[in-house]
């Protein structure tokens, strides 16, 4: 098993490469030696930490907002 990826490295990479693309997936594999799905799992956990907020509060809040919008879109709509 590989060493954990530090939160600061995840945030730096995501800040430099905010758009999802095939190129970004290749860059994830090359830099972190993990599949993109694993990278996004690690990033999702990282943005919930105090360390992420302290390192880059604007990026962390933006990533949290994007995550919440995506979660809300996946939830079934309730008749009301």
Coordinates of N, CA and C in Angstrom, one line a residue:
X1 N 0.8 -1.2 0.0 CA 0.0 0.0 0.0 C 0.9 1.2 0.0
X2 N 0.5 2.2 -0.8 CA 1.3 3.4 -0.8 C 1.1 4.4 0.3
X3 N 2.0 5.3 0.5 CA 1.9 6.3 1.6 C 0.7 7.2 1.4
X4 N 0.0 7.7 2.4 CA -1.1 8.6 2.3 C -0.6 9.9 1.6
X5 N -1.5 10.5 0.8 CA -1.2 11.7 0.1 C -1.5 12.9 1.1
X6 N -0.5 13.7 1.3 CA -0.8 14.9 2.2 C -1.9 15.8 1.7
X7 N -2.6 16.3 2.6 CA -3.7 17.2 2.3 C -3.2 18.4 1.5
X8 N -2.1 19.0 1.8 CA -1.6 20.1 1.1 C -1.3 19.8 -0.4
X9 N -0.8 18.6 -0.6 CA -0.6 18.2 -2.0 C -1.9 18.0 -2.8
X10 N -2.9 17.4 -2.2 CA -4.2 17.3 -2.8 C -4.8 18.6 -3.2
X11 N -4.7 19.6 -2.2 CA -5.3 20.9 -2.4 C -4.5 21.6 -3.5
X12 N -3.2 21.5 -3.5 CA -2.4 22.2 -4.5 C -2.7 21.7 -5.9
X13 N -2.8 20.4 -6.0 CA -3.1 19.8 -7.3 C -4.5 20.3 -7.8
X14 N -5.5 20.2 -6.9 CA -6.8 20.5 -7.3 C -7.0 22.0 -7.6
X15 N -6.3 22.8 -6.9 CA -6.3 24.2 -7.2 C -5.7 24.6 -8.5
X16 N -4.7 23.8 -8.9 CA -4.0 24.1 -10.2 C -4.7 23.4 -11.4
X17 N -5.6 22.4 -11.1 CA -6.3 21.7 -12.1 C -7.8 21.5 -11.7
X18 N -8.5 22.6 -11.7 CA -9.9 22.5 -11.3 C -10.9 21.7 -12.2
X19 N -10.6 21.6 -13.4 CA -11.5 21.0 -14.4 C -11.2 19.5 -14.6
X20 N -12.3 18.7 -14.7 CA -12.1 17.3 -14.9 C -11.9 17.0 -16.4
X21 N -10.9 16.3 -16.7 CA -10.6 16.0 -18.1 C -9.8 14.7 -18.2
X22 N -9.6 14.2 -19.4 CA -8.8 13.0 -19.6 C -7.4 13.3 -19.2
X23 N -6.9 14.6 -19.5 CA -5.6 15.0 -19.1 C -5.4 15.0 -17.6
X24 N -6.4 15.4 -16.9 CA -6.3 15.5 -15.5 C -6.2 14.1 -14.9
X25 N -6.9 13.2 -15.5 CA -6.9 11.8 -15.0 C -5.5 11.2 -15.1
X26 N -4.8 11.5 -16.3 CA -3.5 11.0 -16.5 C -2.5 11.7 -15.5
X27 N -2.7 13.0 -15.3 CA -1.9 13.7 -14.3 C -2.0 13.1 -12.9
X28 N -3.2 12.7 -12.5 CA -3.5 12.1 -11.2 C -2.7 10.8 -11.1
X29 N -2.8 10.0 -12.1 CA -2.1 8.7 -12.1 C -0.6 8.9 -12.0
X30 N -0.1 9.9 -12.8 CA 1.4 10.1 -12.8 C 1.9 10.7 -11.5
X31 N 1.2 11.7 -11.0 CA 1.7 12.3 -9.8 C 1.5 11.5 -8.5
X32 N 0.3 11.0 -8.3 CA -0.1 10.3 -7.1 C 0.0 8.8 -7.1
X33 N 0.1 8.2 -8.3 CA 0.1 6.8 -8.5 C -1.1 6.1 -7.9
X34 N -2.3 6.7 -8.1 CA -3.5 6.1 -7.7 C -4.5 6.4 -8.9
X35 N -5.6 5.6 -9.0 CA -6.6 5.8 -10.0 C -7.4 7.1 -9.6
X36 N -7.9 7.7 -10.6 CA -8.7 9.0 -10.4 C -9.8 8.8 -9.3
X37 N -10.5 7.7 -9.4 CA -11.6 7.4 -8.4 C -11.0 7.5 -6.9
X38 N -9.8 6.9 -6.7 CA -9.2 7.0 -5.4 C -8.8 8.4 -5.0
X39 N -8.3 9.1 -6.0 CA -7.9 10.5 -5.8 C -9.1 11.3 -5.3
X40 N -10.2 11.1 -6.0 CA -11.4 11.9 -5.6 C -11.9 11.5 -4.2
X41 N -11.8 10.2 -3.9 CA -12.2 9.8 -2.5 C -11.3 10.4 -1.5
X42 N -10.0 10.5 -1.7 CA -9.1 11.1 -0.8 C -9.3 12.6 -0.7
X43 N -9.6 13.2 -1.8 CA -9.9 14.7 -1.8 C -11.2 15.0 -1.0
X44 N -12.2 14.1 -1.2 CA -13.4 14.3 -0.5 C -13.2 14.2 1.0
X45 N -12.4 13.3 1.4 CA -12.1 13.2 2.9 C -11.3 14.4 3.3
X46 N -10.4 14.8 2.5 CA -9.4 15.9 2.9 C -10.2 17.2 3.1
X47 N -11.2 17.5 2.3 CA -11.8 18.8 2.4 C -12.7 18.9 3.7
X48 N -12.9 17.8 4.4 CA -13.6 17.8 5.6 C -12.7 18.1 6.8
X49 N -11.4 18.2 6.6 CA -10.5 18.4 7.7 C -10.2 19.9 8.0
X50 N -9.9 20.1 9.3 CA -9.5 21.4 9.7 C -8.2 21.8 9.0
X51 N -7.3 20.9 8.7 CA -6.1 21.2 8.0 C -6.4 21.8 6.6
X52 N -7.3 21.3 5.9 CA -7.7 21.8 4.6 C -8.2 23.2 4.7
X53 N -9.0 23.5 5.7 CA -9.6 24.8 5.9 C -8.5 25.8 6.3
X54 N -7.5 25.4 7.0 CA -6.4 26.3 7.4 C -5.4 26.5 6.2
X55 N -5.2 25.5 5.4 CA -4.3 25.6 4.3 C -4.9 26.5 3.2
X56 N -6.1 26.3 2.8 CA -6.7 27.0 1.7 C -8.2 27.1 1.9
X57 N -8.7 28.0 2.7 CA -10.1 28.1 3.0 C -11.0 28.3 1.8
X58 N -10.6 29.2 0.9 CA -11.5 29.4 -0.3 C -11.7 28.2 -1.2
X59 N -10.6 27.5 -1.4 CA -10.7 26.3 -2.3 C -11.5 25.2 -1.5
X60 N -11.2 25.1 -0.2 CA -11.9 24.1 0.5 C -13.4 24.3 0.6
X61 N -13.8 25.6 0.8 CA -15.3 25.9 0.8 C -15.9 25.7 -0.6
X62 N -15.1 26.1 -1.7 CA -15.7 25.9 -3.0 C -15.9 24.4 -3.3
X63 N -14.9 23.5 -2.9 CA -15.0 22.1 -3.2 C -16.2 21.5 -2.4
X64 N -16.4 22.0 -1.2 CA -17.5 21.5 -0.3 C -18.8 21.9 -1.0
X65 N -18.9 23.1 -1.5 CA -20.2 23.6 -2.2 C -20.4 22.7 -3.4
X66 N -19.4 22.5 -4.2 CA -19.6 21.6 -5.4 C -20.1 20.2 -5.0
X67 N -19.5 19.7 -4.0 CA -19.9 18.4 -3.5 C -21.3 18.3 -3.1
X68 N -21.8 19.4 -2.3 CA -23.1 19.4 -1.9 C -24.1 19.5 -3.0
X69 N -23.8 20.3 -4.0 CA -24.7 20.5 -5.2 C -24.8 19.1 -5.9
X70 N -23.7 18.4 -6.1 CA -23.7 17.1 -6.7 C -24.5 16.1 -5.9
X71 N -24.4 16.1 -4.6 CA -25.1 15.2 -3.8 C -26.6 15.5 -3.9
X72 N -27.0 16.8 -3.8 CA -28.4 17.2 -3.9 C -29.0 16.7 -5.3
X73 N -28.2 16.8 -6.3 CA -28.7 16.4 -7.6 C -28.9 14.9 -7.7
X74 N -28.2 14.1 -6.9 CA -28.4 12.7 -7.0 C -29.6 12.2 -6.1
X75 N -30.0 13.0 -5.1 CA -31.1 12.7 -4.3 C -32.4 12.7 -5.0
X76 N -33.2 11.7 -4.7 CA -34.6 11.7 -5.4 C -35.4 12.9 -4.9
X77 N -36.1 13.5 -5.9 CA -36.9 14.7 -5.5 C -38.2 14.2 -4.8
X78 N -38.5 15.0 -3.8 CA -39.7 14.6 -3.0 C -40.9 15.5 -3.4
X79 N -42.0 14.9 -3.6 CA -43.2 15.7 -3.9 C -43.6 16.4 -2.7
X80 N -44.0 17.7 -2.8 CA -44.3 18.4 -1.6 C -45.3 19.4 -1.8

